[in-house]
Amino acid sequence: MNIHEYQARELFEKFGVASSKGKVASTPEEAEQVAAAIGTAKIVVKAQIHAGGRGKGTFVNGFKGGVHLVHTPAEAREVASKMLGQALVTNQTGPEGRVVNKVLVAEAVDISRELYFAILVDRATSAPMIIASTEGGMDIETVAEHTPEKILNISVDPLLGIQPYQTRKIAAALGLRGPLMTQASKLFTALYRTFIEADCSMVEINPLVVTPEGRLLALDAKFNFDDNALYRQPAIVAMRDTAEEDPREVAASEFNLNYIGLDGNIACLVNGAGLAMATMDIIQYSGGKPANFLDVGGGATKDQVSAAFKIILSDKNVEGILVNIFGGIMDCDVIAHGIIEAAREVGLKLPLVVRLEGNNVEAGKKTLSESGLTIIGASTLADAAQKIVAAVKAA
Ligand code: ADP
Ligand code: MG
C-alpha cells in the first residue's frame, strides 16, 4: 500500500522528522487559505498523486509541472485551480496520468543541496538497507546507472536497529558536518523508527535538502507499506486512497482475491500463487499472453469465484479464460458451481477452458458437463494452455 506525500508528513510529525510547514487542500479556496496561514514569502503547491516525477510532469490540460513555486495566496489558489481535477502525466504514471484530487501547500525553502535518503527491505540480506546519495532531486535509478560510486548502501541489523556510528557514517558520506551531522543523525534515526514502527517496505526521501541557514529537511516522501502487516496498522489503512489504485485490484481485495492486471488477452483464474505463476508461464510458452495474475486462494468460496470472473471480464482485452484449479483444500465441485453461476450471470461468450484436478474432481467435471455451457475441458496444464490459445486464435 502507498500513501500521499501530505499523509507521509503526518508520520513525519508523529516521529519527529524535520520538514517544511505545510497542509493539504482540496479546493483552490482552501489552497489560498492554507498559503495565507503559512504566511511565508514563498510557497510551493504540490499535486498529490501516488507517483513521483511530479516536478517534471505535465497536466493533460497542458499546464506544466506538478510542483509550483508561488509568492502570494492568490497565486496559490490560481495554481491549485489548474491542478485540481486534472490528470498529471509523469514518467511514472503512464500516458493517461493520474487525476489530482488534493494539493499540498507548503512553505518553500531555499535549497543549497539536494540529497537522497531511503530505507528499504533488502531481500538478499533479509535486513533493512539504507541507501544514501549526494545526488538528490533526480531519479536514483539514473544515478545508479551513470554514477554508481555516488550511492552508499548500509545494511542495518534488524535486532540492533540503526546505530549512531552508522548515522554518522551516512552523514559524513553526504558531506553533512558539525550541527548538520547532529540534525542528520536525529533525522535518520527518526526515519528508521518510522520505517520499523509503521511496517514500511520502503521510505524514500528525495530530496532531503540542506538550506542556506543550515537546516536539514525532508521535502518529498514516498512510503510503501507491507500489505501483510496492515492488519496491525489501522492508522495506515485509514490513509488508503483507492482512487489511486487499479479498480480491478480494489474489487479483488474486497473479496480477498490476489489479482494483478497485466496487458495480455488470456485471463487466468487459479488457486495458489505458485500454480498461478506456472499457469502464466505456460500460457506464454504456448504462444498466448496472460491478461492477469489471479490467485483465488486455497479455500475459495462460490462467491469468490463468481467475483473473480467478473473482475477478469471487466478487462476489455480479455479474449479467453483459463481456469486451472488443483483441489487440495478446495472442493472441485464448489469451483464448478462458482464457474457456472458466474458464467450465466455475466452471459459469458468468450472461450473458457477449465482444468480441474484433485479433491472431488469427478463431481466437478460432471457439474460442468451437465451445465449446458460451452466449456472446454482439459486434462493437463499443457493441454489446457494449448486449448485456450487455440480457442482464442480461432474465435
Ligand atoms: P517529485 O519527486 O514528484 O518531482 P518533489 O517533492 O521531489 O516531487 O519536488 C520536485 C522538486 O521541487 C524538488 O526536487 C525540489 O527541488 C523542489 N521542491 C519540492 N518541495 C519544495 C519546497 N517545500 N521548497 C522548495 N523546493 C521544493
Ligand atoms: Mg521527489
Tab-separated table of C-alpha atoms and ligand atoms in Angstrom:
chain	number	residue	atom	x	y	z
A	1	MET	CA	0.000	0.000	0.000
A	2	ASN	CA	1.112	3.569	-0.740
A	3	ILE	CA	0.169	6.932	0.753
A	4	HIS	CA	0.305	10.543	-0.404
A	5	GLU	CA	3.042	12.990	0.469
A	6	TYR	CA	0.704	15.028	2.718
A	7	GLN	CA	-0.071	11.832	4.669
A	8	ALA	CA	3.617	10.974	4.918
A	9	ARG	CA	4.037	14.349	6.580
A	10	GLU	CA	1.619	13.262	9.321
A	11	LEU	CA	4.017	10.397	10.032
A	12	PHE	CA	6.938	12.843	9.962
A	13	GLU	CA	5.232	14.883	12.632
A	14	LYS	CA	4.483	11.848	14.761
A	15	PHE	CA	8.060	10.550	14.623
A	16	GLY	CA	9.891	13.891	14.628
A	17	VAL	CA	11.247	14.009	11.070
A	18	ALA	CA	12.026	17.618	10.118
A	19	SER	CA	10.161	19.009	7.111
A	20	SER	CA	8.845	22.382	5.927
A	21	LYS	CA	5.465	23.676	7.147
A	22	GLY	CA	2.529	22.619	5.026
A	23	LYS	CA	-1.079	21.442	4.780
A	24	VAL	CA	-3.280	19.684	2.299
A	25	ALA	CA	-6.062	21.437	0.337
A	26	SER	CA	-8.924	20.040	-1.767
A	27	THR	CA	-10.160	23.280	-3.356
A	28	PRO	CA	-8.448	26.394	-4.771
A	29	GLU	CA	-10.016	28.485	-1.968
A	30	GLU	CA	-8.636	26.163	0.643
A	31	ALA	CA	-5.202	26.339	-1.012
A	32	GLU	CA	-5.359	30.125	-0.720
A	33	GLN	CA	-6.309	29.939	2.961
A	34	VAL	CA	-3.527	27.468	3.754
A	35	ALA	CA	-0.987	29.633	1.910
A	36	ALA	CA	-2.128	32.684	3.892
A	37	ALA	CA	-1.890	30.748	7.159
A	38	ILE	CA	1.639	29.551	6.393
A	39	GLY	CA	2.487	33.158	5.715
A	40	THR	CA	5.952	32.736	4.177
A	41	ALA	CA	7.107	34.827	1.201
A	42	LYS	CA	7.486	31.729	-0.937
A	43	ILE	CA	5.061	28.828	-1.131
A	44	VAL	CA	5.006	25.567	-3.124
A	45	VAL	CA	1.826	23.982	-4.433
A	46	LYS	CA	2.315	20.256	-4.994
A	47	ALA	CA	-0.033	17.864	-6.784
A	48	GLN	CA	-0.818	14.814	-4.633
A	49	ILE	CA	-0.704	11.580	-6.625
A	50	HIS	CA	0.866	8.188	-5.914
A	51	ALA	CA	3.681	8.732	-8.387
A	52	GLY	CA	6.965	10.570	-8.489
A	53	GLY	CA	8.442	12.811	-11.143
A	54	ARG	CA	5.690	15.390	-10.480
A	55	GLY	CA	8.015	18.358	-10.760
A	56	LYS	CA	8.806	17.496	-14.370
A	57	GLY	CA	5.283	16.266	-15.207
A	58	THR	CA	2.651	17.904	-17.422
A	59	PHE	CA	-1.112	18.073	-16.929
A	60	VAL	CA	-3.374	16.821	-19.703
A	61	ASN	CA	-4.725	20.387	-19.963
A	62	GLY	CA	-1.216	21.499	-20.950
A	63	PHE	CA	-0.329	23.080	-17.595
A	64	LYS	CA	3.318	22.294	-16.890
A	65	GLY	CA	4.671	20.995	-13.592
A	66	GLY	CA	3.062	19.269	-10.615
A	67	VAL	CA	5.244	21.275	-8.182
A	68	HIS	CA	4.900	25.067	-8.426
A	69	LEU	CA	6.570	27.934	-6.633
A	70	VAL	CA	4.238	30.871	-5.896
A	71	HIS	CA	4.545	34.139	-3.975
A	72	THR	CA	1.035	35.040	-2.850
A	73	PRO	CA	-2.026	33.176	-1.524
A	74	ALA	CA	-3.973	34.345	-4.604
A	75	GLU	CA	-1.341	32.760	-6.819
A	76	ALA	CA	-1.592	29.533	-4.797
A	77	ARG	CA	-5.341	29.494	-5.481
A	78	GLU	CA	-4.719	30.091	-9.190
A	79	VAL	CA	-2.185	27.240	-9.470
A	80	ALA	CA	-4.361	24.882	-7.420
A	81	SER	CA	-7.306	25.575	-9.733
A	82	LYS	CA	-5.196	24.453	-12.694
A	83	MET	CA	-4.129	21.232	-10.949
A	84	LEU	CA	-7.267	20.037	-9.149
A	85	GLY	CA	-9.449	17.650	-11.107
A	86	GLN	CA	-6.822	17.347	-13.850
A	87	ALA	CA	-4.732	14.317	-14.728
A	88	LEU	CA	-0.992	14.761	-14.272
A	89	VAL	CA	1.313	12.744	-16.516
A	90	THR	CA	4.795	11.957	-15.201
A	91	ASN	CA	7.419	9.402	-16.176
A	92	GLN	CA	5.849	7.096	-13.561
A	93	THR	CA	2.115	7.393	-14.334
A	94	GLY	CA	1.751	6.062	-17.874
A	95	PRO	CA	0.259	8.188	-20.678
A	96	GLU	CA	-3.210	8.560	-19.122
A	97	GLY	CA	-1.780	10.188	-15.974
A	98	ARG	CA	-3.394	10.392	-12.525
A	99	VAL	CA	-6.164	12.755	-11.526
A	100	VAL	CA	-5.153	15.226	-8.822
A	101	ASN	CA	-7.779	15.450	-6.086
A	102	LYS	CA	-5.670	17.238	-3.496
A	103	VAL	CA	-2.714	19.582	-3.397
A	104	LEU	CA	-0.157	20.098	-0.678
A	105	VAL	CA	0.505	23.746	0.066
A	106	ALA	CA	3.839	24.153	1.847
A	107	GLU	CA	6.478	26.624	2.825
A	108	ALA	CA	9.059	26.818	0.022
A	109	VAL	CA	12.584	26.761	1.332
A	110	ASP	CA	15.828	27.901	-0.263
A	111	ILE	CA	17.957	24.948	-1.177
A	112	SER	CA	21.756	24.711	-1.019
A	113	ARG	CA	21.999	20.992	-1.625
A	114	GLU	CA	19.613	18.199	-2.597
A	115	LEU	CA	20.409	14.754	-1.173
A	116	TYR	CA	18.807	11.322	-1.381
A	117	PHE	CA	17.962	9.021	1.536
A	118	ALA	CA	15.940	5.819	1.516
A	119	ILE	CA	15.326	2.749	3.650
A	120	LEU	CA	14.020	-0.468	2.164
A	121	VAL	CA	13.898	-4.179	2.848
A	122	ASP	CA	16.837	-5.874	1.176
A	123	ARG	CA	15.888	-9.421	0.281
A	124	ALA	CA	19.499	-10.528	-0.212
A	125	THR	CA	20.461	-9.737	3.392
A	126	SER	CA	16.929	-10.077	4.851
A	127	ALA	CA	17.527	-6.785	6.607
A	128	PRO	CA	16.693	-3.107	6.275
A	129	MET	CA	19.041	-1.363	3.870
A	130	ILE	CA	19.805	2.336	3.818
A	131	ILE	CA	20.575	3.955	0.500
A	132	ALA	CA	22.015	7.456	0.517
A	133	SER	CA	23.433	9.697	-2.155
A	134	THR	CA	24.672	13.227	-2.666
A	135	GLU	CA	22.691	13.257	-5.923
A	136	GLY	CA	19.210	14.152	-4.662
A	137	GLY	CA	16.341	15.559	-6.689
A	138	MET	CA	16.807	13.121	-9.553
A	139	ASP	CA	15.861	9.502	-10.167
A	140	ILE	CA	18.033	7.200	-8.089
A	141	GLU	CA	17.855	4.692	-10.959
A	142	THR	CA	19.653	7.215	-13.183
A	143	VAL	CA	22.294	7.829	-10.528
A	144	ALA	CA	22.758	4.068	-10.109
A	145	GLU	CA	23.238	3.662	-13.840
A	146	HIS	CA	25.649	6.520	-14.532
A	147	THR	CA	27.451	7.188	-11.239
A	148	PRO	CA	27.025	4.128	-9.009
A	149	GLU	CA	30.010	5.248	-6.909
A	150	LYS	CA	27.820	8.095	-5.616
A	151	ILE	CA	25.469	5.686	-3.869
A	152	LEU	CA	26.122	4.456	-0.347
A	153	ASN	CA	24.470	1.243	0.903
A	154	ILE	CA	24.368	0.424	4.588
A	155	SER	CA	22.752	-2.687	5.989
A	156	VAL	CA	21.059	-2.352	9.388
A	157	ASP	CA	20.900	-5.265	11.810
A	158	PRO	CA	17.157	-5.665	12.426
A	159	LEU	CA	17.733	-6.687	16.045
A	160	LEU	CA	20.096	-3.845	16.931
A	161	GLY	CA	18.415	-1.153	14.840
A	162	ILE	CA	20.251	1.779	13.351
A	163	GLN	CA	23.431	2.623	15.305
A	164	PRO	CA	24.882	6.097	15.965
A	165	TYR	CA	28.112	5.192	14.150
A	166	GLN	CA	26.014	4.345	11.093
A	167	THR	CA	24.084	7.613	11.071
A	168	ARG	CA	27.397	9.493	11.414
A	169	LYS	CA	28.923	7.484	8.606
A	170	ILE	CA	26.000	8.282	6.292
A	171	ALA	CA	26.052	11.957	7.304
A	172	ALA	CA	29.792	12.150	6.597
A	173	ALA	CA	29.352	10.498	3.201
A	174	LEU	CA	26.707	13.119	2.398
A	175	GLY	CA	29.060	15.914	3.448
A	176	LEU	CA	26.972	16.827	6.496
A	177	ARG	CA	29.272	18.079	9.267
A	178	GLY	CA	29.022	19.844	12.610
A	179	PRO	CA	25.450	20.846	13.510
A	180	LEU	CA	24.196	19.314	10.248
A	181	MET	CA	25.589	15.945	11.329
A	182	THR	CA	23.646	16.221	14.576
A	183	GLN	CA	20.437	17.020	12.667
A	184	ALA	CA	21.148	14.197	10.207
A	185	SER	CA	21.615	11.618	12.970
A	186	LYS	CA	18.333	12.665	14.537
A	187	LEU	CA	16.502	12.626	11.201
A	188	PHE	CA	17.886	9.253	10.059
A	189	THR	CA	17.057	7.683	13.426
A	190	ALA	CA	13.531	9.115	13.339
A	191	LEU	CA	13.007	7.808	9.808
A	192	TYR	CA	14.300	4.399	10.766
A	193	ARG	CA	11.837	4.324	13.674
A	194	THR	CA	9.030	5.292	11.283
A	195	PHE	CA	10.100	2.553	8.894
A	196	ILE	CA	10.008	-0.120	11.609
A	197	GLU	CA	7.011	1.020	13.646
A	198	ALA	CA	4.761	1.716	10.646
A	199	ASP	CA	5.755	-1.591	8.950
A	200	CYS	CA	7.092	0.098	5.834
A	201	SER	CA	8.671	-1.795	2.982
A	202	MET	CA	10.191	1.428	1.680
A	203	VAL	CA	10.691	5.033	2.730
A	204	GLU	CA	12.267	7.363	0.187
A	205	ILE	CA	13.179	10.992	0.819
A	206	ASN	CA	14.090	12.658	-2.448
A	207	PRO	CA	15.121	15.345	-1.949
A	208	LEU	CA	16.471	15.664	1.560
A	209	VAL	CA	17.672	19.248	1.493
A	210	VAL	CA	20.184	21.489	3.206
A	211	THR	CA	19.065	25.136	3.387
A	212	PRO	CA	21.428	28.131	3.330
A	213	GLU	CA	20.574	28.689	7.033
A	214	GLY	CA	21.843	25.194	7.781
A	215	ARG	CA	18.566	23.323	8.227
A	216	LEU	CA	18.194	19.718	7.078
A	217	LEU	CA	14.657	18.980	5.829
A	218	ALA	CA	12.788	16.104	4.174
A	219	LEU	CA	10.994	17.858	1.287
A	220	ASP	CA	9.447	14.904	-0.511
A	221	ALA	CA	8.388	11.498	0.771
A	222	LYS	CA	7.399	8.232	-0.764
A	223	PHE	CA	6.191	5.456	1.534
A	224	ASN	CA	5.337	1.832	0.739
A	225	PHE	CA	3.844	-0.434	3.376
A	226	ASP	CA	3.978	-4.170	3.827
A	227	ASP	CA	0.418	-5.291	2.999
A	228	ASN	CA	0.803	-8.328	5.240
A	229	ALA	CA	1.274	-6.072	8.270
A	230	LEU	CA	-1.681	-3.789	7.590
A	231	TYR	CA	-3.878	-5.741	9.998
A	232	ARG	CA	-1.927	-4.146	12.856
A	233	GLN	CA	-1.691	-0.685	11.298
A	234	PRO	CA	-5.230	0.732	11.368
A	235	ALA	CA	-3.956	4.312	11.186
A	236	ILE	CA	-2.092	3.499	7.966
A	237	VAL	CA	-5.033	1.608	6.465
A	238	ALA	CA	-7.165	4.713	7.093
A	239	MET	CA	-4.821	6.587	4.727
A	240	ARG	CA	-5.536	4.270	1.822
A	241	ASP	CA	-6.725	6.114	-1.302
A	242	THR	CA	-8.449	3.592	-3.554
A	243	ALA	CA	-8.851	6.263	-6.269
A	244	GLU	CA	-5.112	5.769	-6.840
A	245	GLU	CA	-5.372	2.017	-7.301
A	246	ASP	CA	-6.366	-0.177	-10.236
A	247	PRO	CA	-10.173	-0.534	-9.771
A	248	ARG	CA	-9.900	-4.247	-10.596
A	249	GLU	CA	-7.346	-4.710	-7.834
A	250	VAL	CA	-9.551	-2.789	-5.398
A	251	ALA	CA	-12.528	-5.048	-6.260
A	252	ALA	CA	-10.300	-8.114	-5.878
A	253	SER	CA	-9.082	-7.035	-2.452
A	254	GLU	CA	-12.701	-6.700	-1.272
A	255	PHE	CA	-13.132	-10.426	-1.936
A	256	ASN	CA	-9.693	-11.372	-0.617
A	257	LEU	CA	-8.502	-12.311	-4.072
A	258	ASN	CA	-4.929	-11.684	-5.156
A	259	TYR	CA	-5.289	-10.038	-8.532
A	260	ILE	CA	-2.763	-8.167	-10.635
A	261	GLY	CA	-3.813	-6.809	-14.020
A	262	LEU	CA	-1.434	-7.409	-16.953
A	263	ASP	CA	-1.700	-6.484	-20.607
A	264	GLY	CA	-2.291	-9.817	-22.362
A	265	ASN	CA	-5.517	-11.332	-23.702
A	266	ILE	CA	-5.857	-14.646	-21.848
A	267	ALA	CA	-7.264	-14.323	-18.361
A	268	CYS	CA	-6.464	-16.980	-15.791
A	269	LEU	CA	-8.144	-17.996	-12.571
A	270	VAL	CA	-6.008	-20.239	-10.416
A	271	ASN	CA	-5.770	-21.375	-6.803
A	272	GLY	CA	-2.372	-20.834	-5.242
A	273	ALA	CA	0.220	-18.244	-6.178
A	274	GLY	CA	2.778	-20.774	-7.398
A	275	LEU	CA	0.289	-22.523	-9.641
A	276	ALA	CA	-0.873	-19.126	-10.922
A	277	MET	CA	2.709	-18.232	-11.863
A	278	ALA	CA	3.185	-21.580	-13.582
A	279	THR	CA	-0.097	-21.101	-15.447
A	280	MET	CA	1.002	-17.682	-16.685
A	281	ASP	CA	4.302	-19.154	-17.823
A	282	ILE	CA	2.706	-21.969	-19.714
A	283	ILE	CA	0.201	-19.636	-21.416
A	284	GLN	CA	3.161	-17.616	-22.623
A	285	TYR	CA	5.048	-20.772	-23.615
A	286	SER	CA	2.068	-21.917	-25.670
A	287	GLY	CA	2.038	-18.668	-27.628
A	288	GLY	CA	-0.526	-16.663	-25.620
A	289	LYS	CA	-0.214	-13.657	-23.321
A	290	PRO	CA	-1.649	-13.663	-19.789
A	291	ALA	CA	-4.103	-10.843	-19.018
A	292	ASN	CA	-3.676	-11.138	-15.285
A	293	PHE	CA	-2.348	-12.931	-12.279
A	294	LEU	CA	-5.214	-14.213	-10.147
A	295	ASP	CA	-4.909	-16.414	-7.110
A	296	VAL	CA	-8.275	-17.231	-5.534
A	297	GLY	CA	-6.562	-18.806	-2.538
A	298	GLY	CA	-6.643	-22.247	-1.031
A	299	GLY	CA	-10.231	-22.310	0.163
A	300	ALA	CA	-12.182	-20.134	-2.255
A	301	THR	CA	-15.972	-19.990	-1.998
A	302	LYS	CA	-18.525	-19.871	-4.796
A	303	ASP	CA	-18.942	-16.115	-4.246
A	304	GLN	CA	-15.227	-15.518	-4.567
A	305	VAL	CA	-15.043	-17.477	-7.813
A	306	SER	CA	-18.004	-15.528	-9.122
A	307	ALA	CA	-16.418	-12.193	-8.120
A	308	ALA	CA	-13.147	-13.295	-9.704
A	309	PHE	CA	-14.914	-13.977	-13.001
A	310	LYS	CA	-16.493	-10.544	-13.047
A	311	ILE	CA	-13.178	-8.835	-12.360
A	312	ILE	CA	-11.469	-10.802	-15.120
A	313	LEU	CA	-14.228	-9.922	-17.578
A	314	SER	CA	-14.162	-6.220	-16.755
A	315	ASP	CA	-10.837	-6.180	-18.633
A	316	LYS	CA	-11.674	-5.325	-22.249
A	317	ASN	CA	-8.513	-7.011	-23.563
A	318	VAL	CA	-9.584	-10.450	-22.372
A	319	GLU	CA	-10.429	-12.838	-25.239
A	320	GLY	CA	-10.405	-16.132	-23.409
A	321	ILE	CA	-10.287	-17.597	-19.908
A	322	LEU	CA	-8.277	-20.431	-18.479
A	323	VAL	CA	-9.358	-21.843	-15.135
A	324	ASN	CA	-6.752	-24.029	-13.514
A	325	ILE	CA	-7.724	-25.479	-10.153
A	326	PHE	CA	-5.965	-28.021	-8.059
A	327	GLY	CA	-8.375	-29.210	-5.408
A	328	GLY	CA	-6.266	-29.725	-2.315
A	329	ILE	CA	-8.225	-27.985	0.402
A	330	MET	CA	-10.638	-26.814	-2.256
A	331	ASP	CA	-13.520	-28.941	-3.469
A	332	CYS	CA	-13.542	-29.030	-7.315
A	333	ASP	CA	-17.319	-29.235	-7.320
A	334	VAL	CA	-17.620	-25.947	-5.418
A	335	ILE	CA	-15.433	-24.334	-8.051
A	336	ALA	CA	-17.524	-25.879	-10.833
A	337	HIS	CA	-20.693	-24.364	-9.349
A	338	GLY	CA	-18.973	-20.997	-8.976
A	339	ILE	CA	-17.865	-21.064	-12.606
A	340	ILE	CA	-21.334	-21.940	-13.872
A	341	GLU	CA	-23.078	-19.345	-11.751
A	342	ALA	CA	-20.644	-16.630	-12.817
A	343	ALA	CA	-20.732	-17.622	-16.496
A	344	ARG	CA	-24.531	-17.491	-16.514
A	345	GLU	CA	-24.700	-14.242	-14.582
A	346	VAL	CA	-22.334	-12.404	-16.914
A	347	GLY	CA	-23.614	-14.134	-20.057
A	348	LEU	CA	-20.151	-15.427	-20.881
A	349	LYS	CA	-19.411	-15.571	-24.616
A	350	LEU	CA	-15.654	-15.948	-24.544
A	351	PRO	CA	-13.921	-19.314	-24.861
A	352	LEU	CA	-13.470	-20.923	-21.456
A	353	VAL	CA	-11.063	-23.770	-20.754
A	354	VAL	CA	-11.288	-25.472	-17.385
A	355	ARG	CA	-8.763	-27.827	-15.932
A	356	LEU	CA	-9.741	-29.373	-12.628
A	357	GLU	CA	-7.700	-31.842	-10.645
A	358	GLY	CA	-7.831	-33.246	-7.118
A	359	ASN	CA	-10.457	-33.286	-4.396
A	360	ASN	CA	-13.920	-34.305	-5.686
A	361	VAL	CA	-12.814	-33.777	-9.291
A	362	GLU	CA	-15.280	-36.249	-10.811
A	363	ALA	CA	-18.266	-34.434	-9.313
A	364	GLY	CA	-16.837	-31.135	-10.539
A	365	LYS	CA	-16.419	-32.391	-14.101
A	366	LYS	CA	-19.922	-33.810	-14.057
A	367	THR	CA	-21.369	-30.489	-12.855
A	368	LEU	CA	-19.599	-28.682	-15.684
A	369	SER	CA	-20.631	-31.099	-18.407
A	370	GLU	CA	-24.258	-31.101	-17.272
A	371	SER	CA	-24.411	-27.292	-17.158
A	372	GLY	CA	-25.181	-26.903	-20.837
A	373	LEU	CA	-22.489	-24.243	-21.122
A	374	THR	CA	-19.745	-24.482	-23.744
A	375	ILE	CA	-16.812	-25.264	-21.554
A	376	ILE	CA	-13.675	-26.797	-22.998
A	377	GLY	CA	-12.296	-29.427	-20.635
A	378	ALA	CA	-8.579	-30.089	-20.282
A	379	SER	CA	-6.621	-32.775	-18.535
A	380	THR	CA	-3.105	-31.421	-18.046
A	381	LEU	CA	-1.726	-27.943	-17.624
A	382	ALA	CA	-0.032	-28.007	-21.050
A	383	ASP	CA	-3.221	-29.309	-22.668
A	384	ALA	CA	-5.230	-26.511	-21.049
A	385	ALA	CA	-2.825	-23.795	-22.186
A	386	GLN	CA	-2.720	-25.071	-25.766
A	387	LYS	CA	-6.508	-25.323	-25.888
A	388	ILE	CA	-7.145	-21.775	-24.696
A	389	VAL	CA	-4.510	-20.311	-27.041
A	390	ALA	CA	-6.052	-22.233	-29.984
A	391	ALA	CA	-9.602	-21.236	-28.987
A	392	VAL	CA	-8.687	-17.548	-28.818
A	393	LYS	CA	-6.960	-17.726	-32.207
A	394	ALA	CA	-9.996	-19.436	-33.745
A	395	ALA	CA	-12.507	-17.004	-32.258
B	1	ADP	P1	8.698	14.856	-7.422
B	1	ADP	O1	9.796	13.985	-6.915
B	1	ADP	O2	7.407	14.104	-7.574
B	1	ADP	O3	9.064	15.630	-8.659
B	1	ADP	P2	9.323	16.682	-5.224
B	1	ADP	O4	8.533	16.868	-3.994
B	1	ADP	O5	10.615	15.971	-5.083
B	1	ADP	O6	8.371	15.978	-6.301
B	1	ADP	O7	9.540	18.112	-5.868
B	1	ADP	C1	10.378	18.321	-7.005
B	1	ADP	C2	11.401	19.395	-6.699
B	1	ADP	O8	10.769	20.585	-6.279
B	1	ADP	C3	12.350	19.021	-5.563
B	1	ADP	O9	13.456	18.288	-6.014
B	1	ADP	C4	12.741	20.377	-5.032
B	1	ADP	O10	13.812	20.917	-5.803
B	1	ADP	C5	11.508	21.232	-5.277
B	1	ADP	N1	10.709	21.348	-4.022
B	1	ADP	C6	9.805	20.475	-3.551
B	1	ADP	N2	9.285	20.895	-2.378
B	1	ADP	C7	9.875	22.053	-2.105
B	1	ADP	C8	9.772	23.005	-1.014
B	1	ADP	N3	8.962	22.806	0.017
B	1	ADP	N4	10.557	24.104	-1.065
B	1	ADP	C9	11.385	24.303	-2.119
B	1	ADP	N5	11.534	23.476	-3.151
B	1	ADP	C10	10.791	22.354	-3.159
B	2	MG	MG	10.980	13.885	-5.322
